[in-house]
Amino acid sequence: MNTALSTPKSQAKSRFWRPWMNRLLPLVGVLVLFGLWWFVAVSGWVNPVLLPTPWTTLGTLLTALTTGTMMTDLVASVGRTFSAFLLAAIVGVPLGVLLGSSEKLYRSVEFLIDFFRSTPASALIPMFILFFGISNLSKIIIAAFSAFLLIVFNSAYGVMHAKQSRILAAKVMGANPWQIFKDVLLMESLPQTFIGLRSGISIALVIVIVAEMFIGTQEGLGKRIIDAQQILNVKDMYASILITGLLGYTLNVMFLLVEKRLIHWSGK
Amino acid sequence: MMLDQPEPQTVAPPEHFISIKGLCKSFGNAVLYDNFDLDLPRNQLVSVFGPNGCGKSTLINMISGLTPFDSGEILIHDKPIRRARIGYVFQNYREAMLPWLSAYDNIAYPLRVRGMPEHECRDRVATLLNTFNINLDLKRYPYSFSGGQQQLISILRALVAEPEVLFLDEPFSALDFETTLFVRDKLQEIFLTTQIPMFMVVHNLEEAVFLADTILLLSKRPTHLVEMVSFDAPRPRTLDTLSSRPFVEVSRHCLDIFRQEMRK
């Protein structure tokens, strides 16, 4: 940046603009995508019934949110996602910490956890319908189940991979096993636990949307997307996809912010 | 003097701060220590030096009670290990501090686990900082300090509970040269003020000799004591000590023994 040729004035100028330019960088990809989308939509290569322009879609999104029923669907999906997530976290974190603090205990259920973690949760939807019917609870439980596996696994992993030297340090300072557990093991597991919580809420959203599509419901973004597609209301379909994406992104960013404040030592 | 002697001084003080008899330790089929004896004169700073894999770290961890041993006896001031109050400074301060606690909470941790009331903890830490002229903003988290400051904080943490022996496992190996000089000076100051005996594992000869009253030279496995070398240059030792005749002679002697051991 400080080349011999640049004058002090131009340096000051670039020092002012550079942070702004850097902050705008993430928008570049968005603009390129919207540009491409617009180009394909107006080029005539694709039937305009299947692909509206970005501006029409954003317009539909705005009116559906403010005047239409999209807000109701959004609230329903968010409600299910959070219920599922809370259920999973309340059971998953303590259980994960418990499993992680005993090597033998973890080894004995490791295969089960890994097996169900590798099974696509959507494959289990029919089974859950058998047990819980097509109620609202059914959707929440299956989403909670998928989130739970991720949360348990990560919490256990965090405890198991606590730095041995910190445990020894606490031991040599006179801490008893309970103090070592709560002051060292539990704290050591937090960064990994948060990774579990963050992936947990993401998978909960995915499963809620899929469940809304296939189990059926009165309200919900999943149902809205599939309905719009069925009646070829493509503008609403794209708008609903966009809002679902925004929802997922917002949840992720929210968790990252909380994580950064709470787990201040992570990566340091 | 700020740190009291833990034992009443009216009776004759123990002759040795560490005394080991018939220590045996194997890992699987590899014999590390076989009938190992050692007596370290009281109130000394003792450093341990030897070839790689000779079990320096295992030795310090067995004496401090972190690693169990197969048979034999280890006494600290004539008491079994678990009845002795020890301080331990780890090689890697980054992995030994509790980064979720502030520097202050880290230093006070050994007092808290003993159930000491908060105001007493605060007094103790404040006295400790005053004694050694340490001016750090302890509200900050450990990772926000420089390497040398972090190692200093972990030394303070090891000292706060008034140990009767301080163990240091390669305390300088994660530090650069400049910081090593700083921490080494502080450590010497602590040793001179508190008179706490110290047992220090090091991985370089200059560090082994510079601060020590006694240098233990260990052999390859199975480990035995090749020689206990005394170094009695006056304290405080400074950078001039490094070029003084006695220092150079003792270092050369240690190096000769080390070379002989390597050839075996």
Short mmCIF file of C-alpha atoms in Angstrom, two decimals:
data_model
loop_
_atom_site.label_atom_id
_atom_site.label_comp_id
_atom_site.label_asym_id
_atom_site.label_seq_id
_atom_site.Cartn_x
_atom_site.Cartn_y
_atom_site.Cartn_z
CA MET A 1 0.00 0.00 0.00
CA ASN A 2 2.78 2.45 0.90
CA THR A 3 4.72 2.50 -2.30
CA ALA A 4 7.41 5.11 -2.73
CA LEU A 5 5.46 6.75 -5.52
CA SER A 6 2.19 7.47 -3.75
CA THR A 7 1.91 10.95 -2.34
CA PRO A 8 0.72 11.55 1.24
CA LYS A 9 -2.54 12.91 -0.11
CA SER A 10 -3.40 9.84 -2.16
CA GLN A 11 -2.39 7.67 0.79
CA ALA A 12 -4.85 9.45 3.04
CA LYS A 13 -7.51 9.08 0.40
CA SER A 14 -6.95 5.35 -0.06
CA ARG A 15 -6.84 4.91 3.71
CA PHE A 16 -10.29 6.43 3.84
CA TRP A 17 -11.78 4.44 0.97
CA ARG A 18 -10.13 1.09 1.47
CA PRO A 19 -12.08 -0.06 4.55
CA TRP A 20 -15.34 0.84 2.79
CA MET A 21 -14.38 -0.99 -0.36
CA ASN A 22 -13.42 -4.04 1.66
CA ARG A 23 -16.70 -4.01 3.51
CA LEU A 24 -18.61 -3.94 0.24
CA LEU A 25 -16.72 -6.92 -1.21
CA PRO A 26 -19.31 -9.55 -0.10
CA LEU A 27 -21.91 -7.71 -2.21
CA VAL A 28 -19.96 -8.33 -5.41
CA GLY A 29 -21.03 -11.97 -5.64
CA VAL A 30 -24.66 -11.07 -4.95
CA LEU A 31 -24.66 -8.42 -7.68
CA VAL A 32 -23.04 -10.81 -10.16
CA LEU A 33 -25.65 -13.49 -9.41
CA PHE A 34 -28.53 -11.03 -9.75
CA GLY A 35 -26.98 -9.73 -12.97
CA LEU A 36 -26.71 -13.24 -14.41
CA TRP A 37 -30.24 -14.08 -13.26
CA TRP A 38 -31.60 -10.93 -14.88
CA PHE A 39 -29.64 -11.61 -18.07
CA VAL A 40 -30.94 -15.18 -18.39
CA ALA A 41 -34.49 -14.06 -17.55
CA VAL A 42 -34.64 -11.37 -20.24
CA SER A 43 -32.56 -13.23 -22.84
CA GLY A 44 -35.48 -15.45 -23.83
CA TRP A 45 -33.51 -18.68 -23.37
CA VAL A 46 -35.78 -19.68 -20.56
CA ASN A 47 -39.55 -19.54 -20.61
CA PRO A 48 -40.45 -16.35 -18.67
CA VAL A 49 -43.17 -18.32 -16.89
CA LEU A 50 -40.42 -20.40 -15.23
CA LEU A 51 -38.02 -17.57 -14.42
CA PRO A 52 -39.19 -14.06 -13.50
CA THR A 53 -36.59 -11.27 -13.28
CA PRO A 54 -34.91 -10.61 -9.93
CA TRP A 55 -36.75 -7.28 -9.55
CA THR A 56 -40.20 -8.87 -9.99
CA THR A 57 -39.23 -11.55 -7.46
CA LEU A 58 -38.01 -9.00 -4.91
CA GLY A 59 -41.22 -7.01 -5.47
CA THR A 60 -43.34 -10.11 -4.86
CA LEU A 61 -41.29 -10.85 -1.74
CA LEU A 62 -41.90 -7.36 -0.37
CA THR A 63 -45.66 -7.29 -1.00
CA ALA A 64 -46.13 -10.88 0.23
CA LEU A 65 -44.31 -10.03 3.43
CA THR A 66 -46.12 -6.77 4.14
CA THR A 67 -49.63 -7.41 2.85
CA GLY A 68 -49.89 -11.13 2.16
CA THR A 69 -49.64 -14.35 4.15
CA MET A 70 -45.89 -14.86 3.92
CA MET A 71 -45.33 -13.44 7.41
CA THR A 72 -47.64 -16.09 8.87
CA ASP A 73 -45.69 -18.83 7.07
CA LEU A 74 -42.37 -17.37 8.15
CA VAL A 75 -43.46 -17.17 11.80
CA ALA A 76 -44.75 -20.76 11.67
CA SER A 77 -41.47 -22.12 10.27
CA VAL A 78 -39.33 -20.07 12.66
CA GLY A 79 -41.46 -21.26 15.58
CA ARG A 80 -41.03 -24.91 14.62
CA THR A 81 -37.30 -24.51 14.04
CA PHE A 82 -36.73 -22.89 17.43
CA SER A 83 -38.94 -25.39 19.28
CA ALA A 84 -37.03 -28.26 17.68
CA PHE A 85 -33.69 -26.60 18.38
CA LEU A 86 -34.48 -25.88 22.04
CA LEU A 87 -35.70 -29.41 22.60
CA ALA A 88 -32.53 -30.78 21.01
CA ALA A 89 -30.23 -28.45 22.95
CA ILE A 90 -31.84 -29.03 26.34
CA VAL A 91 -31.45 -32.78 25.99
CA GLY A 92 -28.35 -32.85 23.78
CA VAL A 93 -25.86 -30.62 25.57
CA PRO A 94 -26.03 -32.24 29.05
CA LEU A 95 -26.12 -35.71 27.51
CA GLY A 96 -23.17 -34.92 25.25
CA VAL A 97 -21.12 -33.57 28.14
CA LEU A 98 -21.97 -36.65 30.17
CA LEU A 99 -21.02 -39.04 27.34
CA GLY A 100 -17.83 -37.09 26.69
CA SER A 101 -16.63 -37.28 30.26
CA SER A 102 -16.58 -41.07 30.17
CA GLU A 103 -14.59 -42.63 27.37
CA LYS A 104 -16.26 -46.03 27.88
CA LEU A 105 -19.75 -44.58 27.84
CA TYR A 106 -19.07 -42.71 24.62
CA ARG A 107 -17.46 -45.70 22.89
CA SER A 108 -20.52 -47.78 23.67
CA VAL A 109 -22.92 -45.43 21.88
CA GLU A 110 -20.51 -44.04 19.31
CA PHE A 111 -21.67 -46.39 16.58
CA LEU A 112 -25.33 -45.53 17.15
CA ILE A 113 -24.66 -41.81 17.00
CA ASP A 114 -22.47 -42.12 13.91
CA PHE A 115 -25.01 -44.38 12.21
CA PHE A 116 -27.94 -42.04 12.71
CA ARG A 117 -25.76 -39.04 11.91
CA SER A 118 -24.98 -40.64 8.56
CA THR A 119 -28.63 -41.51 7.86
CA PRO A 120 -30.34 -38.67 6.02
CA ALA A 121 -32.96 -37.42 8.45
CA SER A 122 -35.46 -37.12 5.61
CA ALA A 123 -35.33 -40.92 5.27
CA LEU A 124 -36.77 -41.18 8.76
CA ILE A 125 -39.73 -38.88 8.13
CA PRO A 126 -42.15 -41.75 7.26
CA MET A 127 -41.18 -43.57 10.46
CA PHE A 128 -41.81 -40.48 12.53
CA ILE A 129 -45.20 -40.05 10.85
CA LEU A 130 -46.07 -43.58 11.96
CA PHE A 131 -45.27 -42.75 15.56
CA PHE A 132 -46.38 -39.15 15.87
CA GLY A 133 -48.89 -38.76 13.05
CA ILE A 134 -48.95 -35.75 10.81
CA SER A 135 -49.27 -33.32 13.70
CA ASN A 136 -47.20 -30.23 14.31
CA LEU A 137 -45.39 -32.16 17.04
CA SER A 138 -44.27 -34.73 14.51
CA LYS A 139 -42.42 -32.09 12.46
CA ILE A 140 -40.82 -30.61 15.54
CA ILE A 141 -39.70 -33.99 16.85
CA ILE A 142 -38.05 -35.14 13.67
CA ALA A 143 -36.21 -31.83 13.30
CA ALA A 144 -35.22 -32.01 16.96
CA PHE A 145 -33.93 -35.54 16.47
CA SER A 146 -31.56 -34.50 13.67
CA ALA A 147 -30.35 -31.44 15.58
CA PHE A 148 -29.94 -33.53 18.72
CA LEU A 149 -27.50 -35.95 17.04
CA LEU A 150 -25.26 -33.09 15.91
CA ILE A 151 -25.41 -31.38 19.29
CA VAL A 152 -24.69 -34.54 21.31
CA PHE A 153 -21.81 -35.50 19.08
CA ASN A 154 -20.16 -32.08 19.21
CA SER A 155 -20.60 -31.58 22.96
CA ALA A 156 -19.16 -35.01 23.68
CA TYR A 157 -16.32 -34.40 21.27
CA GLY A 158 -15.55 -31.05 22.92
CA VAL A 159 -15.27 -32.62 26.35
CA MET A 160 -13.22 -35.56 25.12
CA HIS A 161 -10.73 -33.36 23.35
CA ALA A 162 -10.13 -30.97 26.23
CA LYS A 163 -6.44 -30.05 26.43
CA GLN A 164 -4.77 -32.60 28.66
CA SER A 165 -2.34 -29.96 29.91
CA ARG A 166 -5.17 -27.80 31.27
CA ILE A 167 -6.62 -30.75 33.15
CA LEU A 168 -3.17 -31.49 34.60
CA ALA A 169 -2.73 -27.82 35.48
CA ALA A 170 -6.01 -27.79 37.40
CA LYS A 171 -5.07 -31.06 39.08
CA VAL A 172 -1.68 -29.81 40.21
CA MET A 173 -3.32 -26.64 41.57
CA GLY A 174 -5.41 -28.83 43.84
CA ALA A 175 -8.74 -28.96 42.01
CA ASN A 176 -10.93 -31.97 42.83
CA PRO A 177 -12.65 -34.03 40.09
CA TRP A 178 -15.87 -31.96 40.27
CA GLN A 179 -13.92 -28.69 40.02
CA ILE A 180 -11.93 -30.06 37.10
CA PHE A 181 -15.19 -31.00 35.42
CA LYS A 182 -16.97 -27.67 35.79
CA ASP A 183 -13.97 -25.31 35.56
CA VAL A 184 -12.02 -27.05 32.81
CA LEU A 185 -13.88 -29.82 30.93
CA LEU A 186 -17.15 -27.94 30.58
CA MET A 187 -15.48 -24.70 29.52
CA GLU A 188 -13.16 -26.54 27.13
CA SER A 189 -16.16 -28.11 25.44
CA LEU A 190 -17.96 -24.80 24.82
CA PRO A 191 -16.37 -23.85 21.46
CA GLN A 192 -17.20 -27.29 20.07
CA THR A 193 -20.65 -27.24 21.68
CA PHE A 194 -21.37 -24.00 19.87
CA ILE A 195 -20.37 -25.55 16.56
CA GLY A 196 -22.90 -28.28 17.37
CA LEU A 197 -25.61 -25.76 18.26
CA ARG A 198 -25.00 -23.77 15.09
CA SER A 199 -25.11 -26.81 12.81
CA GLY A 200 -28.03 -28.07 14.90
CA ILE A 201 -30.24 -25.08 14.17
CA SER A 202 -29.29 -25.23 10.48
CA ILE A 203 -30.31 -28.87 10.16
CA ALA A 204 -33.47 -28.17 12.19
CA LEU A 205 -34.48 -25.57 9.62
CA VAL A 206 -33.74 -27.93 6.73
CA ILE A 207 -35.84 -30.71 8.24
CA VAL A 208 -38.68 -28.35 9.19
CA ILE A 209 -38.90 -27.14 5.57
CA VAL A 210 -38.81 -30.68 4.17
CA ALA A 211 -41.35 -31.91 6.72
CA GLU A 212 -43.68 -29.03 5.89
CA MET A 213 -43.47 -30.03 2.23
CA PHE A 214 -44.13 -33.73 2.72
CA ILE A 215 -46.10 -34.07 5.92
CA GLY A 216 -48.31 -31.15 5.02
CA THR A 217 -49.44 -28.29 7.19
CA GLN A 218 -51.65 -25.22 7.16
CA GLU A 219 -48.80 -22.70 7.44
CA GLY A 220 -45.08 -22.82 6.82
CA LEU A 221 -42.50 -21.81 4.22
CA GLY A 222 -41.99 -25.41 3.05
CA LYS A 223 -45.68 -25.77 2.28
CA ARG A 224 -45.73 -22.34 0.64
CA ILE A 225 -42.87 -23.24 -1.70
CA ILE A 226 -44.39 -26.56 -2.79
CA ASP A 227 -47.87 -25.06 -3.20
CA ALA A 228 -46.55 -22.17 -5.30
CA GLN A 229 -44.70 -24.65 -7.49
CA GLN A 230 -47.81 -26.85 -7.91
CA ILE A 231 -49.96 -23.99 -9.16
CA LEU A 232 -47.07 -22.51 -11.15
CA ASN A 233 -47.02 -19.33 -9.09
CA VAL A 234 -43.29 -19.08 -9.78
CA LYS A 235 -42.87 -15.50 -8.57
CA ASP A 236 -44.09 -16.55 -5.14
CA MET A 237 -42.02 -19.71 -5.27
CA TYR A 238 -38.79 -17.79 -5.87
CA ALA A 239 -39.75 -15.19 -3.26
CA SER A 240 -40.41 -17.96 -0.71
CA ILE A 241 -37.08 -19.63 -1.53
CA LEU A 242 -35.34 -16.29 -1.04
CA ILE A 243 -36.95 -15.66 2.34
CA THR A 244 -36.10 -19.20 3.47
CA GLY A 245 -32.48 -18.63 2.48
CA LEU A 246 -32.45 -15.32 4.30
CA LEU A 247 -33.86 -17.03 7.37
CA GLY A 248 -31.14 -19.70 7.35
CA TYR A 249 -28.44 -17.10 6.84
CA THR A 250 -29.76 -14.89 9.64
CA LEU A 251 -29.86 -17.81 12.08
CA ASN A 252 -26.26 -18.65 11.26
CA VAL A 253 -25.05 -15.06 11.66
CA MET A 254 -26.98 -14.72 14.93
CA PHE A 255 -25.23 -17.76 16.33
CA LEU A 256 -21.83 -16.60 15.12
CA LEU A 257 -22.32 -13.26 16.89
CA VAL A 258 -23.35 -14.88 20.17
CA GLU A 259 -20.49 -17.34 19.82
CA LYS A 260 -17.94 -14.60 19.27
CA ARG A 261 -19.03 -12.76 22.41
CA LEU A 262 -19.40 -15.79 24.64
CA ILE A 263 -16.46 -17.90 23.47
CA HIS A 264 -14.02 -15.00 23.34
CA TRP A 265 -10.97 -17.25 23.72
CA SER A 266 -11.71 -19.45 20.73
CA GLY A 267 -8.82 -19.63 18.28
CA LYS A 268 -6.51 -17.62 20.54
CA MET B 1 9.59 -11.89 53.14
CA MET B 2 6.15 -12.47 51.82
CA LEU B 3 5.89 -16.21 51.53
CA ASP B 4 6.11 -17.99 54.86
CA GLN B 5 8.02 -21.19 55.23
CA PRO B 6 5.32 -23.86 55.35
CA GLU B 7 6.95 -25.82 58.17
CA PRO B 8 7.85 -24.38 61.59
CA GLN B 9 11.58 -23.73 61.65
CA THR B 10 12.20 -24.62 65.29
CA VAL B 11 12.95 -28.25 64.49
CA ALA B 12 15.83 -29.05 62.18
CA PRO B 13 14.67 -28.38 58.60
CA PRO B 14 14.75 -31.31 56.22
CA GLU B 15 18.16 -31.82 54.69
CA HIS B 16 16.79 -32.43 51.23
CA PHE B 17 13.92 -30.79 49.41
CA ILE B 18 13.55 -33.79 47.15
CA SER B 19 14.63 -37.27 48.01
CA ILE B 20 14.11 -40.28 45.74
CA LYS B 21 14.85 -43.91 46.59
CA GLY B 22 14.67 -46.94 44.33
CA LEU B 23 12.43 -45.30 41.73
CA CYS B 24 11.31 -47.61 38.90
CA LYS B 25 9.26 -46.62 35.89
CA SER B 26 8.67 -48.40 32.59
CA PHE B 27 6.48 -47.64 29.62
CA GLY B 28 5.47 -51.02 28.22
CA ASN B 29 8.72 -52.90 27.73
CA ALA B 30 10.90 -49.78 27.72
CA VAL B 31 12.58 -49.30 31.08
CA LEU B 32 12.95 -45.59 31.80
CA TYR B 33 14.06 -45.62 35.43
CA ASP B 34 15.48 -48.63 37.23
CA ASN B 35 16.30 -48.21 40.89
CA PHE B 36 16.93 -44.49 40.58
CA ASP B 37 18.16 -42.57 43.64
CA LEU B 38 18.43 -38.82 44.07
CA ASP B 39 18.83 -36.37 46.93
CA LEU B 40 18.66 -32.65 46.32
CA PRO B 41 20.10 -30.26 48.92
CA ARG B 42 17.55 -27.94 50.46
CA ASN B 43 16.82 -24.41 49.25
CA GLN B 44 18.55 -24.93 45.94
CA LEU B 45 17.64 -24.20 42.37
CA VAL B 46 18.28 -27.44 40.55
CA SER B 47 18.17 -27.83 36.80
CA VAL B 48 17.94 -31.07 34.86
CA PHE B 49 19.63 -31.61 31.54
CA GLY B 50 20.06 -34.68 29.38
CA PRO B 51 19.69 -36.15 25.91
CA ASN B 52 16.30 -36.30 24.18
CA GLY B 53 14.01 -39.01 25.43
CA CYS B 54 15.97 -39.56 28.62
CA GLY B 55 12.86 -38.97 30.67
CA LYS B 56 13.44 -35.47 32.02
CA SER B 57 9.77 -34.60 31.71
CA THR B 58 8.71 -37.95 33.14
CA LEU B 59 10.98 -37.32 36.12
CA ILE B 60 9.54 -33.88 36.92
CA ASN B 61 6.01 -35.20 36.44
CA MET B 62 6.62 -38.15 38.75
CA ILE B 63 8.12 -35.95 41.46
CA SER B 64 5.25 -33.48 41.21
CA GLY B 65 2.66 -36.26 41.31
CA LEU B 66 1.30 -35.84 37.78
CA THR B 67 2.60 -39.20 36.52
CA PRO B 68 2.40 -42.37 38.63
CA PHE B 69 5.51 -44.51 39.04
CA ASP B 70 5.88 -48.28 39.35
CA SER B 71 7.81 -48.56 42.60
CA GLY B 72 10.14 -46.66 44.87
CA GLU B 73 9.69 -43.64 47.08
CA ILE B 74 9.64 -39.92 46.43
CA LEU B 75 9.64 -37.47 49.34
CA ILE B 76 9.32 -33.70 49.24
CA HIS B 77 10.69 -32.15 52.44
CA ASP B 78 10.46 -35.62 53.99
CA LYS B 79 6.74 -35.93 53.20
CA PRO B 80 4.94 -37.98 50.56
CA ILE B 81 4.07 -35.97 47.43
CA ARG B 82 0.36 -35.54 48.05
CA ARG B 83 0.99 -33.91 51.42
CA ALA B 84 3.44 -31.41 49.98
CA ARG B 85 2.30 -28.08 48.57
CA ILE B 86 3.75 -27.68 45.12
CA GLY B 87 3.66 -25.14 42.34
CA TYR B 88 4.10 -26.19 38.72
CA VAL B 89 4.92 -24.05 35.71
CA PHE B 90 4.12 -25.74 32.42
CA GLN B 91 6.16 -25.57 29.26
CA ASN B 92 3.36 -24.22 27.12
CA TYR B 93 1.66 -21.35 28.92
CA ARG B 94 -0.97 -21.15 26.17
CA GLU B 95 -2.19 -24.65 26.92
CA ALA B 96 -1.86 -24.41 30.68
CA MET B 97 -3.74 -21.16 31.34
CA LEU B 98 -7.51 -21.19 31.49
CA PRO B 99 -8.29 -18.76 28.66
CA TRP B 100 -11.94 -18.26 29.68
CA LEU B 101 -10.76 -16.70 32.95
CA SER B 102 -9.12 -13.29 33.28
CA ALA B 103 -5.44 -13.18 34.23
CA TYR B 104 -6.51 -12.32 37.77
CA ASP B 105 -8.88 -15.28 38.00
CA ASN B 106 -6.15 -17.53 36.63
CA ILE B 107 -3.70 -16.45 39.31
CA ALA B 108 -6.34 -16.73 42.05
CA TYR B 109 -7.55 -20.16 40.86
CA PRO B 110 -5.33 -22.26 43.19
CA LEU B 111 -6.67 -20.23 46.15
CA ARG B 112 -10.29 -20.53 45.04
CA VAL B 113 -10.21 -24.32 44.68
CA ARG B 114 -9.08 -24.41 48.30
CA GLY B 115 -12.15 -22.38 49.23
CA MET B 116 -10.37 -19.19 50.25
CA PRO B 117 -12.74 -16.20 50.65
CA GLU B 118 -12.67 -13.67 47.82
CA HIS B 119 -11.19 -10.74 49.78
CA GLU B 120 -8.32 -12.90 50.98
CA CYS B 121 -7.63 -14.03 47.41
CA ARG B 122 -7.52 -10.40 46.33
CA ASP B 123 -5.08 -9.49 49.10
CA ARG B 124 -2.83 -12.42 48.32
CA VAL B 125 -2.65 -11.64 44.61
CA ALA B 126 -2.04 -7.95 45.30
CA THR B 127 0.80 -8.75 47.72
CA LEU B 128 2.34 -11.12 45.22
CA LEU B 129 2.29 -8.47 42.48
CA ASN B 130 3.77 -5.87 44.82
CA THR B 131 6.56 -8.12 45.98
CA PHE B 132 7.81 -8.65 42.46
CA ASN B 133 6.99 -5.20 41.05
CA ILE B 134 4.64 -6.55 38.46
CA ASN B 135 2.41 -4.06 36.75
CA LEU B 136 -0.11 -5.83 34.58
CA ASP B 137 -3.77 -5.14 33.98
CA LEU B 138 -5.03 -8.46 35.30
CA LYS B 139 -8.60 -7.82 34.19
CA ARG B 140 -7.49 -8.75 30.69
CA TYR B 141 -7.60 -12.28 29.37
CA PRO B 142 -4.35 -14.29 29.26
CA TYR B 143 -4.21 -14.46 25.46
CA SER B 144 -4.10 -10.67 25.23
CA PHE B 145 -0.66 -10.58 26.88
CA SER B 146 2.72 -11.17 25.25
CA GLY B 147 4.33 -14.60 25.58
CA GLY B 148 6.71 -13.50 28.31
CA GLN B 149 3.92 -11.85 30.30
CA GLN B 150 1.80 -14.99 29.97
CA GLN B 151 4.59 -17.18 31.27
CA LEU B 152 5.10 -14.69 34.10
CA ILE B 153 1.40 -14.92 34.93
CA SER B 154 1.63 -18.70 35.03
CA ILE B 155 4.64 -18.44 37.36
CA LEU B 156 2.61 -16.13 39.63
CA ARG B 157 -0.25 -18.63 39.54
CA ALA B 158 2.15 -21.35 40.65
CA LEU B 159 3.45 -19.13 43.47
CA VAL B 160 0.20 -17.74 44.83
CA ALA B 161 -0.60 -20.70 47.07
CA GLU B 162 2.83 -20.43 48.73
CA PRO B 163 4.29 -23.71 47.51
CA GLU B 164 7.20 -25.35 49.29
CA VAL B 165 8.69 -26.43 45.96
CA LEU B 166 8.33 -24.91 42.52
CA PHE B 167 8.54 -27.18 39.49
CA LEU B 168 9.25 -25.74 36.07
CA ASP B 169 9.02 -27.85 32.93
CA GLU B 170 11.03 -26.15 30.18
CA PRO B 171 9.69 -22.74 31.19
CA PHE B 172 11.58 -20.86 28.47
CA SER B 173 11.18 -23.19 25.51
CA ALA B 174 8.09 -21.44 24.12
CA LEU B 175 9.68 -17.98 24.44
CA ASP B 176 11.93 -16.03 22.11
CA PHE B 177 15.40 -14.98 23.24
CA GLU B 178 14.53 -11.49 24.44
CA THR B 179 11.56 -12.71 26.47
CA THR B 180 13.61 -15.57 27.88
CA LEU B 181 16.03 -13.04 29.36
CA PHE B 182 13.15 -11.13 30.95
CA VAL B 183 11.42 -14.18 32.44
CA ARG B 184 14.76 -15.62 33.57
CA ASP B 185 15.58 -12.42 35.48
CA LYS B 186 12.15 -12.40 37.10
CA LEU B 187 12.53 -16.04 38.06
CA GLN B 188 15.89 -15.34 39.69
CA GLU B 189 14.36 -12.41 41.58
CA ILE B 190 11.59 -14.71 42.79
CA PHE B 191 14.08 -17.33 43.86
CA LEU B 192 16.19 -14.77 45.78
CA THR B 193 13.17 -13.24 47.54
CA THR B 194 11.23 -16.35 48.42
CA GLN B 195 14.01 -18.93 48.82
CA ILE B 196 11.59 -21.51 47.46
CA PRO B 197 13.58 -24.47 46.13
CA MET B 198 13.07 -24.97 42.43
CA PHE B 199 13.32 -28.01 40.20
CA MET B 200 13.60 -27.03 36.56
CA VAL B 201 13.83 -29.10 33.40
CA VAL B 202 15.57 -27.30 30.56
CA HIS B 203 16.50 -28.19 27.02
CA ASN B 204 19.50 -25.99 26.53
CA LEU B 205 22.79 -26.02 28.32
CA GLU B 206 23.14 -22.29 28.90
CA GLU B 207 19.79 -22.19 30.66
CA ALA B 208 20.68 -25.28 32.65
CA VAL B 209 23.79 -23.65 34.07
CA PHE B 210 22.88 -19.97 34.29
CA LEU B 211 20.37 -20.00 37.16
CA ALA B 212 21.27 -23.26 38.85
CA ASP B 213 22.99 -24.13 42.10
CA THR B 214 23.12 -27.71 40.96
CA ILE B 215 22.91 -29.16 37.47
CA LEU B 216 21.76 -32.76 37.11
CA LEU B 217 23.16 -34.46 34.04
CA LEU B 218 21.14 -37.50 33.03
CA SER B 219 22.15 -40.39 30.79
CA LYS B 220 20.29 -42.05 27.95
CA ARG B 221 17.74 -44.72 28.80
CA PRO B 222 17.61 -46.48 31.21
CA THR B 223 18.24 -43.20 32.91
CA HIS B 224 20.78 -42.76 35.63
CA LEU B 225 22.42 -39.73 37.12
CA VAL B 226 25.76 -39.16 35.37
CA GLU B 227 26.89 -36.26 37.51
CA MET B 228 25.61 -33.57 39.82
CA VAL B 229 27.54 -30.44 38.92
CA SER B 230 27.65 -27.50 41.33
CA PHE B 231 27.70 -23.93 40.14
CA ASP B 232 28.18 -21.36 42.87
CA ALA B 233 28.59 -18.06 41.05
CA PRO B 234 27.25 -15.18 43.17
CA ARG B 235 23.66 -13.98 42.72
CA PRO B 236 22.07 -12.07 41.18
CA ARG B 237 23.58 -13.48 38.04
CA THR B 238 23.64 -11.13 35.10
CA LEU B 239 24.60 -11.19 31.44
CA ASP B 240 28.20 -10.73 32.62
CA THR B 241 27.94 -14.07 34.37
CA LEU B 242 27.53 -15.67 30.94
CA SER B 243 31.08 -14.68 29.98
CA SER B 244 32.66 -15.23 33.40
CA ARG B 245 35.29 -17.94 33.81
CA PRO B 246 33.40 -20.18 36.23
CA PHE B 247 30.33 -20.17 33.98
CA VAL B 248 32.34 -21.04 30.90
CA GLU B 249 34.20 -23.80 32.74
CA VAL B 250 31.11 -25.38 34.22
CA SER B 251 29.33 -25.19 30.86
CA ARG B 252 32.28 -26.81 29.09
CA HIS B 253 32.42 -29.56 31.70
CA CYS B 254 28.70 -30.24 31.30
CA LEU B 255 29.03 -30.25 27.53
CA ASP B 256 31.91 -32.78 27.69
CA ILE B 257 29.84 -35.12 29.82
CA PHE B 258 26.85 -34.67 27.54
CA ARG B 259 28.98 -35.54 24.49
CA GLN B 260 30.36 -38.66 26.17
CA GLU B 261 26.84 -39.73 26.96
CA MET B 262 25.73 -39.20 23.39
CA ARG B 263 28.55 -41.40 22.10
CA LYS B 264 27.55 -44.32 24.32
#
